[in-house]
Amino acid sequence: GMIKVELIKKWGEYREAGGSRTMPADLFSSIELVPGSDGELVESTRNPGENDVGVLAWRCMLATPEYPDGRDIVIIANDVTFQAGSFGVAEDDLFQKASEY
């Protein structure tokens, strides 16, 4: 989506400025991080809307001109469609674990 579009734009700007690296085919990937049975985060490929916590987290890989082999980041978001975006203990736990991932 939007992140991949921005990565393509960044690679275009890099090439226009005289950069010699070739844009990799795999610019962006993501996998959702969800609480496992032991409470620790595990990677998941569940469908949208299957979350039972009002916070979502993803481990993403972005290939940029500065990191053409990819760089991992974690994105954390509040889901306002889940219990009107309320933030309780489960959301706080997921937020903390994703921040430390």
mmCIF file of N, CA and C in Angstrom:
data_model
loop_
_atom_site.group_PDB
_atom_site.id
_atom_site.type_symbol
_atom_site.label_atom_id
_atom_site.label_comp_id
_atom_site.label_asym_id
_atom_site.label_seq_id
_atom_site.Cartn_x
_atom_site.Cartn_y
_atom_site.Cartn_z
ATOM 1 N N GLY A 1 0.786 -1.165 0.000
ATOM 2 C CA GLY A 1 0.000 0.000 0.000
ATOM 3 C C GLY A 1 0.858 1.272 0.000
ATOM 4 N N MET A 2 0.569 2.123 0.943
ATOM 5 C CA MET A 2 1.186 3.454 0.990
ATOM 6 C C MET A 2 2.692 3.392 1.259
ATOM 7 N N ILE A 3 3.106 2.473 2.095
ATOM 8 C CA ILE A 3 4.543 2.383 2.405
ATOM 9 C C ILE A 3 5.316 1.959 1.158
ATOM 10 N N LYS A 4 4.799 0.977 0.432
ATOM 11 C CA LYS A 4 5.485 0.516 -0.780
ATOM 12 C C LYS A 4 5.559 1.628 -1.830
ATOM 13 N N VAL A 5 4.485 2.411 -1.960
ATOM 14 C CA VAL A 5 4.479 3.533 -2.909
ATOM 15 C C VAL A 5 5.589 4.529 -2.544
ATOM 16 N N GLU A 6 5.727 4.835 -1.261
ATOM 17 C CA GLU A 6 6.768 5.766 -0.820
ATOM 18 C C GLU A 6 8.165 5.192 -1.040
ATOM 19 N N LEU A 7 8.332 3.881 -0.848
ATOM 20 C CA LEU A 7 9.633 3.263 -1.107
ATOM 21 C C LEU A 7 10.002 3.368 -2.587
ATOM 22 N N ILE A 8 9.036 3.134 -3.466
ATOM 23 C CA ILE A 8 9.296 3.266 -4.906
ATOM 24 C C ILE A 8 9.695 4.701 -5.223
ATOM 25 N N LYS A 9 9.013 5.665 -4.613
ATOM 26 C CA LYS A 9 9.344 7.080 -4.814
ATOM 27 C C LYS A 9 10.765 7.380 -4.342
ATOM 28 N N LYS A 10 11.127 6.880 -3.170
ATOM 29 C CA LYS A 10 12.481 7.107 -2.637
ATOM 30 C C LYS A 10 13.544 6.518 -3.558
ATOM 31 N N TRP A 11 13.293 5.320 -4.077
ATOM 32 C CA TRP A 11 14.249 4.715 -4.998
ATOM 33 C C TRP A 11 14.371 5.537 -6.280
ATOM 34 N N GLY A 12 13.252 6.075 -6.769
ATOM 35 C CA GLY A 12 13.293 6.921 -7.965
ATOM 36 C C GLY A 12 14.101 8.183 -7.734
ATOM 37 N N GLU A 13 13.900 8.821 -6.575
ATOM 38 C CA GLU A 13 14.674 10.019 -6.224
ATOM 39 C C GLU A 13 16.164 9.697 -6.107
ATOM 40 N N TYR A 14 16.454 8.559 -5.521
ATOM 41 C CA TYR A 14 17.849 8.121 -5.376
ATOM 42 C C TYR A 14 18.505 7.942 -6.749
ATOM 43 N N ARG A 15 17.803 7.282 -7.658
ATOM 44 C CA ARG A 15 18.352 7.050 -9.005
ATOM 45 C C ARG A 15 18.498 8.367 -9.769
ATOM 46 N N GLU A 16 17.519 9.270 -9.648
ATOM 47 C CA GLU A 16 17.594 10.573 -10.321
ATOM 48 C C GLU A 16 18.756 11.411 -9.805
ATOM 49 N N ALA A 17 19.119 11.203 -8.547
ATOM 50 C CA ALA A 17 20.245 11.941 -7.955
ATOM 51 C C ALA A 17 21.586 11.307 -8.295
ATOM 52 N N GLY A 18 21.576 10.241 -9.102
ATOM 53 C CA GLY A 18 22.818 9.626 -9.537
ATOM 54 C C GLY A 18 23.186 8.347 -8.822
ATOM 55 N N GLY A 19 22.300 7.836 -7.975
ATOM 56 C CA GLY A 19 22.579 6.582 -7.269
ATOM 57 C C GLY A 19 22.710 5.418 -8.225
ATOM 58 N N SER A 20 23.604 4.495 -7.901
ATOM 59 C CA SER A 20 23.885 3.399 -8.824
ATOM 60 C C SER A 20 23.235 2.073 -8.434
ATOM 61 N N ARG A 21 22.730 1.969 -7.218
ATOM 62 C CA ARG A 21 22.112 0.708 -6.809
ATOM 63 C C ARG A 21 20.800 0.484 -7.563
ATOM 64 N N THR A 22 20.489 -0.777 -7.798
ATOM 65 C CA THR A 22 19.242 -1.153 -8.449
ATOM 66 C C THR A 22 18.178 -1.413 -7.395
ATOM 67 N N MET A 23 16.977 -0.942 -7.641
ATOM 68 C CA MET A 23 15.881 -1.161 -6.718
ATOM 69 C C MET A 23 15.575 -2.653 -6.632
ATOM 70 N N PRO A 24 15.578 -3.220 -5.421
ATOM 71 C CA PRO A 24 15.270 -4.651 -5.290
ATOM 72 C C PRO A 24 13.806 -4.950 -5.615
ATOM 73 N N ALA A 25 13.531 -6.175 -6.008
ATOM 74 C CA ALA A 25 12.159 -6.579 -6.331
ATOM 75 C C ALA A 25 11.298 -6.633 -5.072
ATOM 76 N N ASP A 26 11.880 -7.021 -3.953
ATOM 77 C CA ASP A 26 11.144 -7.140 -2.691
ATOM 78 C C ASP A 26 11.406 -5.903 -1.847
ATOM 79 N N LEU A 27 10.567 -4.873 -2.007
ATOM 80 C CA LEU A 27 10.748 -3.610 -1.292
ATOM 81 C C LEU A 27 10.149 -3.618 0.102
ATOM 82 N N PHE A 28 9.064 -4.360 0.288
ATOM 83 C CA PHE A 28 8.327 -4.297 1.545
ATOM 84 C C PHE A 28 7.661 -5.628 1.840
ATOM 85 N N SER A 29 7.756 -6.039 3.071
ATOM 86 C CA SER A 29 7.001 -7.202 3.529
ATOM 87 C C SER A 29 6.582 -6.942 4.972
ATOM 88 N N SER A 30 5.508 -7.597 5.387
ATOM 89 C CA SER A 30 5.051 -7.425 6.763
ATOM 90 C C SER A 30 4.423 -8.714 7.271
ATOM 91 N N ILE A 31 4.497 -8.883 8.573
ATOM 92 C CA ILE A 31 3.849 -10.007 9.240
ATOM 93 C C ILE A 31 3.324 -9.482 10.575
ATOM 94 N N GLU A 32 2.106 -9.864 10.893
ATOM 95 C CA GLU A 32 1.504 -9.371 12.132
ATOM 96 C C GLU A 32 2.118 -10.071 13.337
ATOM 97 N N LEU A 33 2.276 -9.314 14.411
ATOM 98 C CA LEU A 33 2.747 -9.857 15.686
ATOM 99 C C LEU A 33 1.546 -9.944 16.617
ATOM 100 N N VAL A 34 1.265 -11.146 17.121
ATOM 101 C CA VAL A 34 0.104 -11.360 17.989
ATOM 102 C C VAL A 34 0.544 -12.082 19.253
ATOM 103 N N PRO A 35 -0.215 -11.909 20.346
ATOM 104 C CA PRO A 35 0.124 -12.635 21.568
ATOM 105 C C PRO A 35 -0.085 -14.136 21.381
ATOM 106 N N GLY A 36 0.929 -14.909 21.719
ATOM 107 C CA GLY A 36 0.815 -16.357 21.655
ATOM 108 C C GLY A 36 0.171 -16.908 22.916
ATOM 109 N N SER A 37 0.073 -18.230 23.002
ATOM 110 C CA SER A 37 -0.575 -18.854 24.158
ATOM 111 C C SER A 37 0.168 -18.568 25.461
ATOM 112 N N ASP A 38 1.471 -18.279 25.365
ATOM 113 C CA ASP A 38 2.257 -17.952 26.563
ATOM 114 C C ASP A 38 2.336 -16.448 26.813
ATOM 115 N N GLY A 39 1.636 -15.657 25.987
ATOM 116 C CA GLY A 39 1.632 -14.208 26.148
ATOM 117 C C GLY A 39 2.730 -13.499 25.390
ATOM 118 N N GLU A 40 3.708 -14.244 24.882
ATOM 119 C CA GLU A 40 4.784 -13.643 24.097
ATOM 120 C C GLU A 40 4.312 -13.458 22.659
ATOM 121 N N LEU A 41 4.920 -12.514 21.953
ATOM 122 C CA LEU A 41 4.505 -12.237 20.580
ATOM 123 C C LEU A 41 4.996 -13.313 19.624
ATOM 124 N N VAL A 42 4.112 -13.702 18.714
ATOM 125 C CA VAL A 42 4.441 -14.643 17.653
ATOM 126 C C VAL A 42 3.984 -14.044 16.335
ATOM 127 N N GLU A 43 4.605 -14.464 15.253
ATOM 128 C CA GLU A 43 4.229 -13.986 13.927
ATOM 129 C C GLU A 43 2.994 -14.735 13.451
ATOM 130 N N SER A 44 2.082 -13.990 12.799
ATOM 131 C CA SER A 44 0.814 -14.571 12.371
ATOM 132 C C SER A 44 0.391 -14.002 11.027
ATOM 133 N N THR A 45 -0.334 -14.794 10.278
ATOM 134 C CA THR A 45 -0.889 -14.343 9.001
ATOM 135 C C THR A 45 -2.413 -14.413 9.034
ATOM 136 N N ARG A 46 -3.004 -14.036 10.149
ATOM 137 C CA ARG A 46 -4.463 -14.096 10.269
ATOM 138 C C ARG A 46 -5.130 -13.038 9.387
ATOM 139 N N ASN A 47 -6.420 -13.224 9.164
ATOM 140 C CA ASN A 47 -7.198 -12.319 8.323
ATOM 141 C C ASN A 47 -7.511 -11.018 9.055
ATOM 142 N N PRO A 48 -7.717 -9.930 8.315
ATOM 143 C CA PRO A 48 -8.129 -8.671 8.948
ATOM 144 C C PRO A 48 -9.417 -8.866 9.749
ATOM 145 N N GLY A 49 -9.494 -8.187 10.891
ATOM 146 C CA GLY A 49 -10.687 -8.240 11.714
ATOM 147 C C GLY A 49 -10.736 -9.390 12.694
ATOM 148 N N GLU A 50 -9.718 -10.235 12.735
ATOM 149 C CA GLU A 50 -9.710 -11.368 13.655
ATOM 150 C C GLU A 50 -9.034 -11.040 14.984
ATOM 151 N N ASN A 51 -8.600 -9.791 15.150
ATOM 152 C CA ASN A 51 -7.923 -9.413 16.393
ATOM 153 C C ASN A 51 -8.921 -9.338 17.546
ATOM 154 N N ASP A 52 -8.433 -9.693 18.734
ATOM 155 C CA ASP A 52 -9.254 -9.608 19.940
ATOM 156 C C ASP A 52 -8.633 -8.646 20.953
ATOM 157 N N VAL A 53 -7.753 -7.790 20.463
ATOM 158 C CA VAL A 53 -7.090 -6.754 21.247
ATOM 159 C C VAL A 53 -7.129 -5.486 20.395
ATOM 160 N N GLY A 54 -7.280 -4.331 21.019
ATOM 161 C CA GLY A 54 -7.413 -3.073 20.293
ATOM 162 C C GLY A 54 -6.115 -2.432 19.854
ATOM 163 N N VAL A 55 -5.012 -3.171 19.912
ATOM 164 C CA VAL A 55 -3.731 -2.697 19.398
ATOM 165 C C VAL A 55 -3.217 -3.752 18.431
ATOM 166 N N LEU A 56 -2.657 -3.312 17.323
ATOM 167 C CA LEU A 56 -2.093 -4.210 16.320
ATOM 168 C C LEU A 56 -0.622 -3.866 16.131
ATOM 169 N N ALA A 57 0.171 -4.884 15.799
ATOM 170 C CA ALA A 57 1.600 -4.658 15.563
ATOM 171 C C ALA A 57 2.062 -5.540 14.409
ATOM 172 N N TRP A 58 2.989 -5.014 13.630
ATOM 173 C CA TRP A 58 3.559 -5.751 12.507
ATOM 174 C C TRP A 58 5.069 -5.588 12.506
ATOM 175 N N ARG A 59 5.776 -6.663 12.168
ATOM 176 C CA ARG A 59 7.205 -6.569 11.866
ATOM 177 C C ARG A 59 7.286 -6.389 10.361
ATOM 178 N N CYS A 60 7.917 -5.299 9.952
ATOM 179 C CA CYS A 60 7.997 -4.970 8.529
ATOM 180 C C CYS A 60 9.445 -4.914 8.083
ATOM 181 N N MET A 61 9.677 -5.266 6.842
ATOM 182 C CA MET A 61 10.984 -5.120 6.216
ATOM 183 C C MET A 61 10.841 -4.090 5.109
ATOM 184 N N LEU A 62 11.715 -3.075 5.159
ATOM 185 C CA LEU A 62 11.734 -2.029 4.141
ATOM 186 C C LEU A 62 13.098 -2.020 3.472
ATOM 187 N N ALA A 63 13.124 -2.121 2.159
ATOM 188 C CA ALA A 63 14.373 -2.012 1.402
ATOM 189 C C ALA A 63 14.471 -0.583 0.878
ATOM 190 N N THR A 64 15.422 0.169 1.394
ATOM 191 C CA THR A 64 15.618 1.568 1.015
ATOM 192 C C THR A 64 16.966 1.718 0.328
ATOM 193 N N PRO A 65 17.213 2.843 -0.320
ATOM 194 C CA PRO A 65 18.541 3.045 -0.906
ATOM 195 C C PRO A 65 19.665 2.939 0.139
ATOM 196 N N GLU A 66 19.367 3.346 1.380
ATOM 197 C CA GLU A 66 20.379 3.258 2.435
ATOM 198 C C GLU A 66 20.543 1.831 2.958
ATOM 199 N N TYR A 67 19.481 1.046 2.884
ATOM 200 C CA TYR A 67 19.479 -0.349 3.340
ATOM 201 C C TYR A 67 18.865 -1.232 2.254
ATOM 202 N N PRO A 68 19.567 -1.422 1.136
ATOM 203 C CA PRO A 68 18.986 -2.159 0.010
ATOM 204 C C PRO A 68 18.678 -3.626 0.313
ATOM 205 N N ASP A 69 19.340 -4.197 1.315
ATOM 206 C CA ASP A 69 19.055 -5.583 1.691
ATOM 207 C C ASP A 69 17.878 -5.679 2.649
ATOM 208 N N GLY A 70 17.360 -4.533 3.053
ATOM 209 C CA GLY A 70 16.196 -4.490 3.929
ATOM 210 C C GLY A 70 16.554 -4.163 5.365
ATOM 211 N N ARG A 71 15.625 -3.513 6.009
ATOM 212 C CA ARG A 71 15.762 -3.149 7.414
ATOM 213 C C ARG A 71 14.439 -3.439 8.094
ATOM 214 N N ASP A 72 14.490 -4.123 9.243
ATOM 215 C CA ASP A 72 13.280 -4.461 9.978
ATOM 216 C C ASP A 72 12.865 -3.314 10.890
ATOM 217 N N ILE A 73 11.568 -3.046 10.911
ATOM 218 C CA ILE A 73 10.980 -2.090 11.842
ATOM 219 C C ILE A 73 9.702 -2.714 12.398
ATOM 220 N N VAL A 74 9.207 -2.173 13.496
ATOM 221 C CA VAL A 74 7.927 -2.603 14.049
ATOM 222 C C VAL A 74 6.969 -1.416 13.988
ATOM 223 N N ILE A 75 5.787 -1.658 13.452
ATOM 224 C CA ILE A 75 4.733 -0.645 13.405
ATOM 225 C C ILE A 75 3.648 -1.066 14.391
ATOM 226 N N ILE A 76 3.241 -0.123 15.236
ATOM 227 C CA ILE A 76 2.206 -0.377 16.238
ATOM 228 C C ILE A 76 1.060 0.605 15.984
ATOM 229 N N ALA A 77 -0.170 0.091 15.999
ATOM 230 C CA ALA A 77 -1.329 0.948 15.737
ATOM 231 C C ALA A 77 -2.476 0.599 16.677
ATOM 232 N N ASN A 78 -3.257 1.607 17.032
ATOM 233 C CA ASN A 78 -4.474 1.421 17.804
ATOM 234 C C ASN A 78 -5.609 1.145 16.828
ATOM 235 N N ASP A 79 -6.445 0.170 17.123
ATOM 236 C CA ASP A 79 -7.577 -0.183 16.263
ATOM 237 C C ASP A 79 -8.846 0.444 16.825
ATOM 238 N N VAL A 80 -9.254 1.570 16.253
ATOM 239 C CA VAL A 80 -10.446 2.269 16.752
ATOM 240 C C VAL A 80 -11.740 1.527 16.430
ATOM 241 N N THR A 81 -11.668 0.500 15.575
ATOM 242 C CA THR A 81 -12.869 -0.276 15.270
ATOM 243 C C THR A 81 -13.096 -1.381 16.292
ATOM 244 N N PHE A 82 -12.153 -1.585 17.198
ATOM 245 C CA PHE A 82 -12.285 -2.609 18.233
ATOM 246 C C PHE A 82 -12.608 -1.919 19.554
ATOM 247 N N GLN A 83 -13.792 -2.147 20.070
ATOM 248 C CA GLN A 83 -14.263 -1.552 21.331
ATOM 249 C C GLN A 83 -14.006 -0.043 21.380
ATOM 250 N N ALA A 84 -14.310 0.612 20.260
ATOM 251 C CA ALA A 84 -14.197 2.076 20.121
ATOM 252 C C ALA A 84 -12.795 2.592 20.435
ATOM 253 N N GLY A 85 -11.784 1.738 20.227
ATOM 254 C CA GLY A 85 -10.396 2.168 20.429
ATOM 255 C C GLY A 85 -9.974 2.255 21.880
ATOM 256 N N SER A 86 -10.781 1.664 22.769
ATOM 257 C CA SER A 86 -10.415 1.728 24.187
ATOM 258 C C SER A 86 -9.085 1.014 24.429
ATOM 259 N N PHE A 87 -8.384 1.457 25.449
ATOM 260 C CA PHE A 87 -7.037 0.969 25.734
ATOM 261 C C PHE A 87 -7.026 0.396 27.138
ATOM 262 N N GLY A 88 -6.954 -0.931 27.252
ATOM 263 C CA GLY A 88 -6.948 -1.603 28.548
ATOM 264 C C GLY A 88 -5.651 -2.358 28.766
ATOM 265 N N VAL A 89 -5.679 -3.300 29.680
ATOM 266 C CA VAL A 89 -4.480 -4.065 30.049
ATOM 267 C C VAL A 89 -3.936 -4.864 28.863
ATOM 268 N N ALA A 90 -4.812 -5.535 28.122
ATOM 269 C CA ALA A 90 -4.359 -6.342 26.980
ATOM 270 C C ALA A 90 -3.673 -5.465 25.929
ATOM 271 N N GLU A 91 -4.233 -4.286 25.680
ATOM 272 C CA GLU A 91 -3.639 -3.364 24.703
ATOM 273 C C GLU A 91 -2.290 -2.857 25.206
ATOM 274 N N ASP A 92 -2.225 -2.527 26.482
ATOM 275 C CA ASP A 92 -0.981 -2.059 27.076
ATOM 276 C C ASP A 92 0.102 -3.129 26.996
ATOM 277 N N ASP A 93 -0.262 -4.383 27.277
ATOM 278 C CA ASP A 93 0.707 -5.488 27.207
ATOM 279 C C ASP A 93 1.242 -5.670 25.787
ATOM 280 N N LEU A 94 0.330 -5.663 24.800
ATOM 281 C CA LEU A 94 0.768 -5.854 23.418
ATOM 282 C C LEU A 94 1.650 -4.674 22.984
ATOM 283 N N PHE A 95 1.256 -3.469 23.349
ATOM 284 C CA PHE A 95 2.038 -2.289 22.996
ATOM 285 C C PHE A 95 3.457 -2.387 23.578
ATOM 286 N N GLN A 96 3.561 -2.760 24.838
ATOM 287 C CA GLN A 96 4.888 -2.866 25.471
ATOM 288 C C GLN A 96 5.732 -3.956 24.809
ATOM 289 N N LYS A 97 5.158 -5.123 24.584
ATOM 290 C CA LYS A 97 5.927 -6.221 23.982
ATOM 291 C C LYS A 97 6.346 -5.895 22.556
ATOM 292 N N ALA A 98 5.459 -5.248 21.808
ATOM 293 C CA ALA A 98 5.810 -4.871 20.434
ATOM 294 C C ALA A 98 6.892 -3.793 20.444
ATOM 295 N N SER A 99 6.850 -2.884 21.416
ATOM 296 C CA SER A 99 7.869 -1.845 21.518
ATOM 297 C C SER A 99 9.236 -2.425 21.831
ATOM 298 N N GLU A 100 9.252 -3.542 22.522
ATOM 299 C CA GLU A 100 10.515 -4.189 22.908
ATOM 300 C C GLU A 100 10.960 -5.258 21.914
ATOM 301 N N TYR A 101 10.142 -5.562 20.912
ATOM 302 C CA TYR A 101 10.403 -6.662 19.971
ATOM 303 C C TYR A 101 11.690 -6.452 19.208
#
